[in-house]
Tab-separated table of C-alpha atoms in Angstrom:
chain	number	residue	atom	x	y	z
A	117	UNK	CA	18.047	-4.957	-11.129
A	118	UNK	CA	16.427	-4.223	-14.507
A	119	UNK	CA	13.072	-2.464	-14.617
A	120	UNK	CA	9.981	-4.594	-15.259
A	121	UNK	CA	8.576	-4.263	-18.765
A	122	UNK	CA	4.916	-3.644	-17.983
A	123	UNK	CA	3.436	-5.370	-21.001
A	124	UNK	CA	5.789	-8.340	-20.883
A	125	UNK	CA	5.049	-8.796	-17.181
A	126	UNK	CA	1.305	-8.475	-17.705
A	127	UNK	CA	1.449	-10.926	-20.614
A	128	UNK	CA	3.333	-13.451	-18.477
A	129	UNK	CA	0.748	-13.175	-15.690
A	130	UNK	CA	-2.145	-13.526	-18.117
A	131	UNK	CA	-0.628	-16.530	-19.881
A	132	UNK	CA	-0.034	-18.257	-16.547
A	133	UNK	CA	-3.548	-17.521	-15.296
A	134	UNK	CA	-5.060	-18.551	-18.634
A	135	UNK	CA	-3.340	-21.938	-18.440
A	136	UNK	CA	-4.576	-22.320	-14.880
A	137	UNK	CA	-8.200	-21.618	-15.867
A	138	UNK	CA	-8.002	-23.945	-18.855
A	139	UNK	CA	-6.510	-26.752	-16.756
A	140	UNK	CA	-8.927	-26.214	-13.885
A	141	UNK	CA	-11.892	-26.491	-16.259
A	142	UNK	CA	-10.399	-29.109	-18.561
A	143	UNK	CA	-12.808	-30.616	-21.095
A	144	UNK	CA	-12.394	-34.197	-22.361
A	145	UNK	CA	-11.325	-35.233	-25.860
A	146	UNK	CA	-14.936	-36.179	-26.627
A	147	UNK	CA	-15.736	-32.445	-26.528
A	148	UNK	CA	-12.826	-31.305	-28.670
A	149	UNK	CA	-14.756	-28.494	-30.415
A	150	UNK	CA	-16.052	-27.179	-27.087
A	151	UNK	CA	-12.573	-27.376	-25.594
A	152	UNK	CA	-11.106	-25.404	-28.515
A	153	UNK	CA	-13.879	-22.830	-28.200
A	154	UNK	CA	-13.077	-22.469	-24.504
A	155	UNK	CA	-9.390	-21.956	-25.282
A	156	UNK	CA	-10.250	-19.266	-27.851
A	157	UNK	CA	-12.630	-17.538	-25.451
A	158	UNK	CA	-9.878	-17.306	-22.841
A	159	UNK	CA	-7.704	-15.501	-25.405
A	160	UNK	CA	-10.185	-12.638	-25.711
A	161	UNK	CA	-9.266	-9.245	-24.285
A	162	UNK	CA	-10.125	-8.461	-20.654
A	163	UNK	CA	-11.883	-11.763	-19.970
A	164	UNK	CA	-10.308	-12.182	-16.535
A	165	UNK	CA	-8.073	-9.126	-16.219
A	166	UNK	CA	-8.201	-5.388	-16.743
A	167	UNK	CA	-5.705	-2.782	-17.886
A	168	UNK	CA	-3.207	-2.077	-15.095
A	169	UNK	CA	-3.798	1.178	-13.257
A	170	UNK	CA	-1.029	3.616	-12.430
A	171	UNK	CA	-1.079	5.631	-9.220
A	172	UNK	CA	1.465	8.047	-7.822
A	173	UNK	CA	2.100	8.555	-4.117
A	174	UNK	CA	2.085	12.299	-3.450
A	175	UNK	CA	5.284	13.769	-2.080
A	176	UNK	CA	4.953	15.696	1.169
A	177	UNK	CA	6.969	18.561	2.549
A	178	UNK	CA	10.166	17.205	4.159
A	179	UNK	CA	11.343	18.297	7.570
A	180	UNK	CA	13.854	17.121	10.161
A	181	UNK	CA	15.169	13.575	10.207
A	182	UNK	CA	14.897	11.105	13.070
A	183	UNK	CA	18.594	11.697	13.723
A	184	UNK	CA	17.916	15.449	14.013
A	185	UNK	CA	15.243	14.836	16.680
A	186	UNK	CA	17.353	12.491	18.779
A	187	UNK	CA	18.658	14.069	21.942
A	188	UNK	CA	16.555	17.257	21.796
A	189	UNK	CA	15.296	18.499	25.153
A	190	UNK	CA	11.954	19.820	23.948
A	191	UNK	CA	9.235	18.480	21.684
A	192	UNK	CA	9.577	17.190	19.067
A	193	UNK	CA	12.251	14.962	20.548
A	194	UNK	CA	13.302	11.332	20.273
A	195	UNK	CA	15.257	9.087	22.617
A	196	UNK	CA	18.900	8.380	21.671
A	197	UNK	CA	18.169	4.634	21.681
A	198	UNK	CA	15.912	5.105	18.654
A	199	UNK	CA	19.027	5.265	16.509
A	200	UNK	CA	18.946	1.463	16.888
A	201	UNK	CA	15.935	1.407	14.549
A	202	UNK	CA	18.502	1.313	11.753
A	203	UNK	CA	19.017	-2.367	12.568
A	204	UNK	CA	15.409	-2.941	11.491
A	205	UNK	CA	15.733	-1.228	8.129
A	206	UNK	CA	14.626	2.241	9.279
A	207	UNK	CA	17.048	4.965	8.201
A	208	UNK	CA	17.336	7.667	10.907
A	209	UNK	CA	19.071	9.948	8.375
A	210	UNK	CA	16.102	10.051	6.043
A	211	UNK	CA	14.073	13.226	6.336
A	212	UNK	CA	10.686	12.803	7.976
A	213	UNK	CA	7.698	14.544	6.462
A	214	UNK	CA	6.613	17.787	8.055
A	215	UNK	CA	3.326	16.206	9.166
A	216	UNK	CA	5.225	13.388	10.888
A	217	UNK	CA	7.340	15.841	12.881
A	218	UNK	CA	4.253	17.869	13.731
A	219	UNK	CA	2.469	14.707	14.903
A	220	UNK	CA	5.359	13.873	17.229
A	221	UNK	CA	5.358	17.413	18.622
A	222	UNK	CA	1.601	17.650	19.240
A	223	UNK	CA	1.520	14.181	20.778
A	224	UNK	CA	4.399	14.969	23.130
A	225	UNK	CA	2.673	18.167	24.173
A	226	UNK	CA	-0.208	16.045	25.435
A	227	UNK	CA	-2.821	16.597	22.754
A	228	UNK	CA	-5.209	14.331	20.882
A	229	UNK	CA	-4.548	14.307	17.130
A	230	UNK	CA	-5.981	13.057	13.845
A	231	UNK	CA	-3.517	12.216	11.067
A	232	UNK	CA	-5.570	12.517	7.873
A	233	UNK	CA	-2.868	12.324	5.224
A	234	UNK	CA	-2.914	10.236	2.056
A	235	UNK	CA	-1.973	6.642	1.373
A	236	UNK	CA	1.772	6.090	1.596
A	237	UNK	CA	2.334	9.272	3.624
A	238	UNK	CA	3.879	7.539	6.649
A	239	UNK	CA	0.942	7.723	9.045
A	240	UNK	CA	2.314	4.808	11.064
A	241	UNK	CA	5.454	6.766	11.963
A	242	UNK	CA	3.210	9.603	13.174
A	243	UNK	CA	2.131	7.506	16.149
A	244	UNK	CA	4.820	4.832	16.354
A	245	UNK	CA	7.782	7.149	16.917
A	246	UNK	CA	6.216	8.985	19.882
A	247	UNK	CA	4.973	5.664	21.293
A	248	UNK	CA	8.471	4.159	21.152
A	249	UNK	CA	9.935	7.345	22.620
A	250	UNK	CA	7.454	7.118	25.487
A	251	UNK	CA	8.249	3.442	26.144
A	252	UNK	CA	11.952	4.283	26.392
A	253	UNK	CA	11.376	7.298	28.607
A	254	UNK	CA	9.034	5.380	30.897
A	255	UNK	CA	10.501	1.885	31.278
A	256	UNK	CA	8.829	-0.715	33.378
A	257	UNK	CA	5.964	-3.146	33.085
A	258	UNK	CA	2.535	-2.238	31.852
A	259	UNK	CA	0.724	-1.318	28.658
A	260	UNK	CA	1.551	2.214	27.478
A	261	UNK	CA	-0.181	2.129	24.090
A	262	UNK	CA	-3.102	0.215	22.576
A	263	UNK	CA	-3.215	0.186	18.781
A	264	UNK	CA	-6.701	-0.741	17.559
A	265	UNK	CA	-7.247	-2.016	14.024
A	266	UNK	CA	-10.551	-2.674	12.233
A	267	UNK	CA	-9.199	-5.927	10.751
A	268	UNK	CA	-6.851	-8.637	11.987
A	269	UNK	CA	-4.903	-8.451	8.723
A	270	UNK	CA	-3.803	-4.905	9.558
A	271	UNK	CA	-2.791	-5.939	13.073
A	272	UNK	CA	-0.771	-8.814	11.594
A	273	UNK	CA	0.994	-6.430	9.202
A	274	UNK	CA	1.947	-4.179	12.086
A	275	UNK	CA	3.145	-7.184	14.090
A	276	UNK	CA	5.484	-8.154	11.258
A	277	UNK	CA	6.757	-4.607	11.031
A	278	UNK	CA	7.499	-4.381	14.750
A	279	UNK	CA	9.380	-7.676	14.560
A	280	UNK	CA	11.654	-6.139	11.940
A	281	UNK	CA	11.886	-2.670	13.411
A	282	UNK	CA	12.646	-3.463	17.040
A	283	UNK	CA	15.483	-5.938	16.563
A	284	UNK	CA	17.895	-3.462	18.121
A	285	UNK	CA	15.558	-2.308	20.900
A	286	UNK	CA	15.078	-5.266	23.257
A	287	UNK	CA	13.783	-2.969	25.996
A	288	UNK	CA	10.587	-2.127	24.080
A	289	UNK	CA	8.014	-4.909	24.297
A	290	UNK	CA	4.948	-5.578	22.156
A	291	UNK	CA	2.244	-8.177	21.647
A	292	UNK	CA	-0.772	-8.888	19.453
A	293	UNK	CA	-3.984	-10.003	21.131
A	294	UNK	CA	-6.628	-10.992	18.567
A	295	UNK	CA	-8.612	-14.124	17.841
A	296	UNK	CA	-5.487	-15.479	16.097
A	297	UNK	CA	-3.360	-15.284	19.259
A	298	UNK	CA	-2.454	-18.679	20.704
A	299	UNK	CA	-3.100	-19.485	24.360
A	300	UNK	CA	0.449	-20.749	24.835
A	301	UNK	CA	3.591	-20.755	22.765
A	302	UNK	CA	3.410	-24.545	22.675
A	303	UNK	CA	0.213	-24.300	20.599
A	304	UNK	CA	2.065	-22.550	17.781
A	305	UNK	CA	3.650	-24.164	14.740
A	306	UNK	CA	7.416	-24.334	14.335
A	307	UNK	CA	7.260	-21.541	11.749
A	308	UNK	CA	5.295	-19.290	14.098
A	309	UNK	CA	7.736	-19.913	16.931
A	310	UNK	CA	10.666	-19.069	14.664
A	311	UNK	CA	9.078	-15.727	13.815
A	312	UNK	CA	8.906	-14.558	17.464
A	313	UNK	CA	11.188	-11.619	18.215
A	314	UNK	CA	12.807	-12.375	21.546
A	315	UNK	CA	12.954	-10.847	24.104
A	316	UNK	CA	10.602	-8.088	22.852
A	317	UNK	CA	7.522	-10.047	21.876
A	318	UNK	CA	4.752	-11.314	24.120
A	319	UNK	CA	3.558	-14.044	21.787
A	320	UNK	CA	0.710	-15.885	23.503
A	321	UNK	CA	-2.346	-14.838	25.505
A	322	UNK	CA	-0.785	-16.136	28.692
A	323	UNK	CA	2.434	-14.224	27.919
A	324	UNK	CA	0.478	-10.990	27.506
A	325	UNK	CA	-1.463	-11.602	30.726
A	326	UNK	CA	1.595	-12.399	32.804
A	327	UNK	CA	3.936	-9.789	31.291
A	328	UNK	CA	1.883	-7.012	29.645
A	329	UNK	CA	3.782	-5.379	26.759
A	330	UNK	CA	4.394	-1.678	26.239
A	331	UNK	CA	2.536	-1.775	22.903
A	332	UNK	CA	-0.591	-3.914	22.532
A	333	UNK	CA	-2.022	-4.569	19.053
A	334	UNK	CA	-5.668	-5.645	18.924
A	335	UNK	CA	-9.045	-4.996	17.300
A	336	UNK	CA	-12.050	-3.247	18.797
A	337	UNK	CA	-14.046	-6.456	19.325
A	338	UNK	CA	-11.216	-8.151	21.235
A	339	UNK	CA	-10.519	-5.022	23.267
A	340	UNK	CA	-14.091	-5.143	24.510
A	341	UNK	CA	-13.527	-8.707	25.720
A	342	UNK	CA	-10.266	-7.697	27.404
A	343	UNK	CA	-12.074	-5.022	29.390
A	344	UNK	CA	-14.875	-7.399	30.436
A	345	UNK	CA	-13.242	-10.759	31.166
A	346	UNK	CA	-11.868	-11.149	34.705
A	347	UNK	CA	-9.066	-13.407	33.488
A	348	UNK	CA	-7.752	-10.551	31.299
A	349	UNK	CA	-7.741	-7.965	34.102
A	350	UNK	CA	-4.030	-8.550	34.766
A	351	UNK	CA	-3.153	-7.067	31.365
A	352	UNK	CA	-4.064	-3.606	32.591
A	353	UNK	CA	-3.350	-3.949	36.302
A	354	UNK	CA	-0.443	-1.473	36.215
A	355	UNK	CA	-2.791	1.345	35.050
A	356	UNK	CA	-0.029	2.909	32.917
A	357	UNK	CA	-1.927	3.379	29.658
A	358	UNK	CA	-1.252	6.634	27.852
A	359	UNK	CA	-1.943	6.271	24.112
A	360	UNK	CA	-5.010	4.873	22.352
A	361	UNK	CA	-4.505	4.683	18.585
A	362	UNK	CA	-7.397	4.044	16.189
A	363	UNK	CA	-5.993	3.126	12.787
A	364	UNK	CA	-8.230	3.467	9.703
A	365	UNK	CA	-10.602	5.506	11.844
A	366	UNK	CA	-12.901	6.289	8.900
A	367	UNK	CA	-14.153	2.688	9.059
A	368	UNK	CA	-15.848	3.384	12.393
A	369	UNK	CA	-19.120	4.784	11.082
A	370	UNK	CA	-22.779	3.837	11.497
A	371	UNK	CA	-23.589	1.140	14.039
A	372	UNK	CA	-19.947	0.080	14.281
A	373	UNK	CA	-18.967	3.668	14.986
A	374	UNK	CA	-21.462	3.804	17.850
A	375	UNK	CA	-20.042	0.570	19.302
A	376	UNK	CA	-16.468	1.888	19.126
A	377	UNK	CA	-17.519	5.245	20.580
A	378	UNK	CA	-19.032	3.512	23.610
A	379	UNK	CA	-15.939	1.304	23.865
A	380	UNK	CA	-13.714	4.391	24.056
A	381	UNK	CA	-15.775	5.718	26.919
A	382	UNK	CA	-15.554	2.382	28.752
A	383	UNK	CA	-11.810	2.508	28.207
A	384	UNK	CA	-11.688	5.866	29.976
A	385	UNK	CA	-13.610	4.403	32.896
A	386	UNK	CA	-11.235	1.420	33.050
A	387	UNK	CA	-8.248	3.794	33.427
A	388	UNK	CA	-9.433	6.504	35.799
A	389	UNK	CA	-5.877	7.328	36.883
A	390	UNK	CA	-4.582	7.765	33.326
A	391	UNK	CA	-4.711	10.859	31.147
A	392	UNK	CA	-5.441	9.099	27.852
A	393	UNK	CA	-4.404	10.564	24.520
A	394	UNK	CA	-6.229	9.525	21.369
A	395	UNK	CA	-4.503	9.322	17.986
A	396	UNK	CA	-6.640	8.639	14.909
A	397	UNK	CA	-5.302	7.888	11.428
A	398	UNK	CA	-7.054	7.731	8.077
A	399	UNK	CA	-6.320	8.382	4.408
A	400	UNK	CA	-9.950	8.941	3.400
A	401	UNK	CA	-11.449	11.521	5.753
A	402	UNK	CA	-11.226	14.417	3.304
A	403	UNK	CA	-9.606	17.762	4.100
A	404	UNK	CA	-12.259	19.602	6.113
A	405	UNK	CA	-10.492	20.027	9.451
A	406	UNK	CA	-13.608	21.098	11.315
A	407	UNK	CA	-15.629	18.068	10.212
A	408	UNK	CA	-12.743	15.697	10.975
A	409	UNK	CA	-12.292	17.179	14.450
A	410	UNK	CA	-16.028	16.822	15.124
A	411	UNK	CA	-15.919	13.158	14.025
A	412	UNK	CA	-12.932	12.453	16.290
A	413	UNK	CA	-14.607	14.161	19.226
A	414	UNK	CA	-17.759	12.079	18.837
A	415	UNK	CA	-15.838	8.850	18.323
A	416	UNK	CA	-13.452	9.116	21.267
A	417	UNK	CA	-15.095	11.543	23.668
A	418	UNK	CA	-11.786	13.451	23.702
A	419	UNK	CA	-11.162	17.133	23.066
A	420	UNK	CA	-10.337	18.029	19.465
A	421	UNK	CA	-10.027	21.282	17.566
A	422	UNK	CA	-9.203	22.040	13.961
A	423	UNK	CA	-5.589	22.580	14.974
A	424	UNK	CA	-5.383	18.943	16.101
A	425	UNK	CA	-6.124	17.683	12.568
A	426	UNK	CA	-2.949	17.060	10.578
A	427	UNK	CA	-3.602	17.017	6.835
A	428	UNK	CA	-0.114	17.088	5.369
A	429	UNK	CA	1.167	19.385	2.666
A	430	UNK	CA	1.816	17.790	-0.738
A	431	UNK	CA	4.736	19.320	-2.630
A	432	UNK	CA	6.171	18.881	-6.082
A	433	UNK	CA	9.703	17.601	-6.625
A	434	UNK	CA	9.707	19.177	-10.068
A	435	UNK	CA	11.284	22.528	-10.846
A	436	UNK	CA	9.083	25.610	-10.715
A	437	UNK	CA	9.995	26.574	-14.293
A	438	UNK	CA	9.144	23.605	-16.477
A	439	UNK	CA	10.487	23.131	-19.971
A	440	UNK	CA	8.162	23.723	-22.942
A	441	UNK	CA	6.158	20.650	-24.017
A	442	UNK	CA	8.123	18.173	-26.090
A	443	UNK	CA	6.245	17.044	-29.247
A	444	UNK	CA	5.119	13.438	-29.178
A	445	UNK	CA	7.088	12.686	-32.331
A	446	UNK	CA	10.350	13.425	-30.543
A	447	UNK	CA	9.489	10.989	-27.769
A	448	UNK	CA	8.412	8.365	-30.314
A	449	UNK	CA	11.860	8.487	-31.921
A	450	UNK	CA	13.453	7.610	-28.557
A	451	UNK	CA	11.386	4.426	-28.096
A	452	UNK	CA	10.067	3.578	-31.580
A	453	UNK	CA	9.432	-0.076	-30.743
A	454	UNK	CA	9.412	-2.649	-27.941
A	455	UNK	CA	13.075	-3.487	-28.494
A	456	UNK	CA	14.078	0.123	-27.854
A	457	UNK	CA	11.963	0.261	-24.690
A	458	UNK	CA	13.516	-2.985	-23.457
A	459	UNK	CA	17.020	-1.573	-23.968
A	460	UNK	CA	16.210	1.306	-21.631
A	461	UNK	CA	14.450	-0.843	-19.042
A	462	UNK	CA	17.095	-3.545	-18.916
A	463	UNK	CA	19.943	-1.075	-18.428
A	464	UNK	CA	18.587	1.209	-15.720
A	465	UNK	CA	21.338	0.005	-13.399
A	466	UNK	CA	24.106	0.491	-15.976
A	467	UNK	CA	25.467	4.023	-15.635
A	468	UNK	CA	27.475	4.179	-18.829
A	469	UNK	CA	24.726	2.612	-20.931
A	470	UNK	CA	22.132	5.061	-19.617
A	471	UNK	CA	24.525	7.972	-20.165
A	472	UNK	CA	24.927	6.882	-23.781
A	473	UNK	CA	21.196	6.317	-24.323
A	474	UNK	CA	20.357	9.746	-22.892
A	475	UNK	CA	23.072	11.397	-24.980
A	476	UNK	CA	21.820	9.698	-28.158
A	477	UNK	CA	18.108	10.168	-27.422
A	478	UNK	CA	17.759	13.286	-29.540
A	479	UNK	CA	16.138	15.109	-26.615
A	480	UNK	CA	17.750	18.178	-25.080
A	481	UNK	CA	20.381	17.278	-22.483
A	482	UNK	CA	23.067	19.444	-20.898
A	483	UNK	CA	26.682	18.445	-20.220
A	484	UNK	CA	25.987	18.855	-16.478
A	485	UNK	CA	23.327	16.151	-16.690
A	486	UNK	CA	25.677	13.749	-18.463
A	487	UNK	CA	28.349	14.462	-15.860
A	488	UNK	CA	26.206	13.008	-13.041
A	489	UNK	CA	27.787	9.988	-11.345
A	490	UNK	CA	24.654	7.896	-10.713
A	491	UNK	CA	21.737	6.771	-12.861
A	492	UNK	CA	19.211	8.206	-10.403
A	493	UNK	CA	21.022	11.526	-10.218
A	494	UNK	CA	21.331	11.785	-13.999
A	495	UNK	CA	17.644	11.020	-14.560
A	496	UNK	CA	16.544	13.344	-11.752
A	497	UNK	CA	18.514	16.253	-13.171
A	498	UNK	CA	17.411	15.495	-16.743
A	499	UNK	CA	13.707	15.103	-15.991
A	500	UNK	CA	13.087	17.477	-13.072
A	501	UNK	CA	11.792	20.144	-15.487
A	502	UNK	CA	10.064	17.743	-17.907
A	503	UNK	CA	6.506	18.977	-18.431
A	504	UNK	CA	5.070	15.642	-19.571
A	505	UNK	CA	6.441	13.765	-16.572
A	506	UNK	CA	5.115	16.480	-14.243
A	507	UNK	CA	1.685	16.125	-15.892
A	508	UNK	CA	1.780	12.356	-15.360
A	509	UNK	CA	2.534	13.015	-11.680
A	510	UNK	CA	-0.430	15.384	-11.407
A	511	UNK	CA	-2.856	13.093	-13.238
A	512	UNK	CA	-1.940	9.874	-11.398
A	513	UNK	CA	-1.794	11.606	-8.010
A	514	UNK	CA	-5.440	12.540	-8.312
A	515	UNK	CA	-6.783	9.127	-9.297
A	516	UNK	CA	-5.557	5.734	-10.571
A	517	UNK	CA	-5.386	5.777	-14.373
A	518	UNK	CA	-4.347	3.535	-17.234
A	519	UNK	CA	-1.451	4.444	-19.493
A	520	UNK	CA	-4.012	4.921	-22.266
A	521	UNK	CA	-5.798	7.500	-20.113
A	522	UNK	CA	-2.533	9.366	-19.628
A	523	UNK	CA	-1.659	9.239	-23.335
A	524	UNK	CA	-5.073	10.684	-24.231
A	525	UNK	CA	-4.633	13.543	-21.760
A	526	UNK	CA	-1.093	14.317	-22.907
A	527	UNK	CA	-1.395	13.935	-26.664
A	528	UNK	CA	-5.026	13.077	-27.426
A	529	UNK	CA	-4.038	9.607	-28.652
A	530	UNK	CA	-3.960	6.143	-27.089
A	531	UNK	CA	-2.295	3.887	-29.623
A	532	UNK	CA	0.556	1.490	-28.785
A	533	UNK	CA	3.244	4.085	-29.605
A	534	UNK	CA	1.755	6.618	-27.186
A	535	UNK	CA	1.341	4.002	-24.461
A	536	UNK	CA	4.944	2.898	-24.949
A	537	UNK	CA	6.206	6.458	-24.496
A	538	UNK	CA	4.139	6.779	-21.305
A	539	UNK	CA	5.588	3.546	-19.952
A	540	UNK	CA	9.084	4.809	-20.743
A	541	UNK	CA	8.492	8.120	-18.954
A	542	UNK	CA	7.015	6.372	-15.903
A	543	UNK	CA	9.940	3.938	-15.670
A	544	UNK	CA	12.529	6.710	-15.882
A	545	UNK	CA	10.614	8.949	-13.461
A	546	UNK	CA	10.450	6.122	-10.923
A	547	UNK	CA	14.261	5.799	-11.050
A	548	UNK	CA	14.942	9.550	-10.996
A	549	UNK	CA	16.255	10.035	-7.461
A	550	UNK	CA	19.575	11.440	-6.287
A	551	UNK	CA	19.790	9.355	-3.098
A	552	UNK	CA	17.132	6.627	-2.690
A	553	UNK	CA	18.147	6.161	0.954
A	554	UNK	CA	17.003	9.622	1.998
A	555	UNK	CA	14.560	10.872	-0.649
A	556	UNK	CA	11.786	9.706	-2.980
A	557	UNK	CA	11.967	9.657	-6.793
A	558	UNK	CA	10.423	12.288	-9.044
A	559	UNK	CA	7.602	9.875	-9.790
A	560	UNK	CA	6.912	7.474	-6.876
A	561	UNK	CA	4.715	5.296	-9.054
A	562	UNK	CA	3.115	1.887	-8.688
A	563	UNK	CA	0.985	-0.284	-10.938
A	564	UNK	CA	-2.128	-2.114	-9.799
A	565	UNK	CA	-3.051	-5.378	-11.548
A	566	UNK	CA	-6.577	-6.797	-11.441
A	567	UNK	CA	-7.418	-10.457	-12.027
A	568	UNK	CA	-10.542	-12.468	-11.265
A	569	UNK	CA	-11.827	-15.985	-11.744
A	570	UNK	CA	-14.603	-16.944	-14.125
A	571	UNK	CA	-18.165	-16.820	-12.886
A	572	UNK	CA	-18.979	-19.679	-15.214
A	573	UNK	CA	-19.690	-20.357	-18.869
A	574	UNK	CA	-22.863	-20.932	-20.831
A	575	UNK	CA	-23.724	-22.606	-24.124
A	576	UNK	CA	-26.331	-21.644	-26.661
A	577	UNK	CA	-28.177	-24.692	-28.027
A	578	UNK	CA	-30.306	-22.859	-30.597
A	579	UNK	CA	-29.847	-24.596	-33.960
A	580	UNK	CA	-30.454	-21.245	-35.657
A	581	UNK	CA	-27.485	-19.565	-33.966
A	582	UNK	CA	-24.986	-18.324	-36.601
A	583	UNK	CA	-22.107	-19.463	-34.383
A	584	UNK	CA	-23.019	-23.092	-35.053
A	585	UNK	CA	-21.806	-22.966	-38.651
A	586	UNK	CA	-18.131	-23.888	-37.939
A	587	UNK	CA	-19.177	-27.049	-36.030
A	588	UNK	CA	-22.558	-28.260	-37.439
A	589	UNK	CA	-22.337	-31.707	-35.834
A	590	UNK	CA	-22.251	-30.527	-32.198
A	591	UNK	CA	-25.273	-30.241	-29.925
A	592	UNK	CA	-24.278	-26.694	-28.935
A	593	UNK	CA	-23.932	-23.601	-31.076
A	594	UNK	CA	-21.981	-21.021	-29.099
A	595	UNK	CA	-19.895	-20.854	-25.899
A	596	UNK	CA	-20.057	-17.665	-23.848
A	597	UNK	CA	-17.978	-17.032	-20.727
A	598	UNK	CA	-19.569	-15.612	-17.598
A	599	UNK	CA	-23.329	-15.425	-17.244
A	600	UNK	CA	-25.165	-13.183	-19.739
A	601	UNK	CA	-28.931	-13.629	-20.113
A	602	UNK	CA	-28.814	-14.302	-23.851
A	603	UNK	CA	-26.555	-15.439	-26.646
A	604	UNK	CA	-25.459	-12.954	-29.289
A	605	UNK	CA	-28.153	-14.502	-31.490
A	606	UNK	CA	-30.805	-13.535	-28.943
A	607	UNK	CA	-31.597	-17.043	-27.715
A	608	UNK	CA	-31.672	-17.913	-24.014
A	609	UNK	CA	-28.654	-19.788	-22.707
A	610	UNK	CA	-28.388	-23.262	-21.221
A	611	UNK	CA	-26.744	-22.741	-17.835
A	612	UNK	CA	-26.645	-26.420	-17.028
A	613	UNK	CA	-23.392	-26.698	-18.911
A	614	UNK	CA	-21.224	-24.474	-16.785
A	615	UNK	CA	-17.526	-24.937	-17.248
């Protein structure tokens, strides 16, 4: 699959959205001048969109794989049946991050933990793997883990993931109990019924009550109802609960944090026979282990120390000895125009074409690089010591940035040539990986696009407005999108004529 050309893709999105806005707010032929002015206004820069932002997911220190943990007798260990996760798209051969392995170990040793690693660091695996291991080691009916989300959308995402992941593990059951959960399967649409993973999933409220799942997904408000309503008492009648997971735990602050804190204490009282373990996850708690442990202690009422806070250790996939900076002019000769950039992007799956383009780029390249047998391997070996790509990784790991921001930091320029070179480097860095099945690329990058609707439009009706000159016969003088207080001529705007 060819790489997306960022500007072409953005232009396509903007053109489509522009046509939508123009059609949605269509003006009649009797207002031809106003309609043309509206069309021109929609062509202006950043009217309804902003420059895409680039962010890079930090790489974390790798450790053992799931396959390595399977069959071990001591923590961290995983049940042999977890090899069946491969049927759900999870690769047991892929190395887990060090913080994921540490999470499994601390959890299996009976401790409460906080996983406070960054976005995209695999926090879900930190609690899901030990929860699945526990369900396999302790078969039988009854809830073993409650996963609490601050929003139903997050619970729904996890539900979809479990449906994919557990296809080969029919013995592990799960269910989602939120306000969206149907009373009976018969209340669901045909599409919803088709999505049920049988026999794992407890789909309806009555299913969950009659056959409580091993893993229960819910939100804190619904959990409070489940603990109070007599008709829901059967869900927890087995008294087998072990894990309580609070995802996005940073959201439980202020009055909501107090409510959740009291809920956790009621949960303890509801399971007097169970030794509950609390697992908190968050990407935005900072890196002060003592403060995080204090927050977790107050929120859950459980015991936490600094050693129970798992922060993760970012690492660089670049070589320790980077090459000297390459002058911008040399990069500009590689992709002097959009056609050259498109040639690279469209052929990132064509080994021989990429080998030729790299060889003819004019940049330093060794015979060993050209001898690589895959595109990802060739690019990884070629770029692993590239100083500019390493700088892009550092800049975009710290904060989302535009390509213009990166070009200014690298070369103190932000013209189209510099932006094109940045786009080229990002595209190649994102494909630079020896084995995509078991490792991440040099630059695990993603772009964020921002679009919004119009808040309205206003017309200036001042006859003295200079903008009236091209259309002297109209009752209006100037059309301005959105809702400023005044026209460029200084006159107040008529907001009765909102498009």
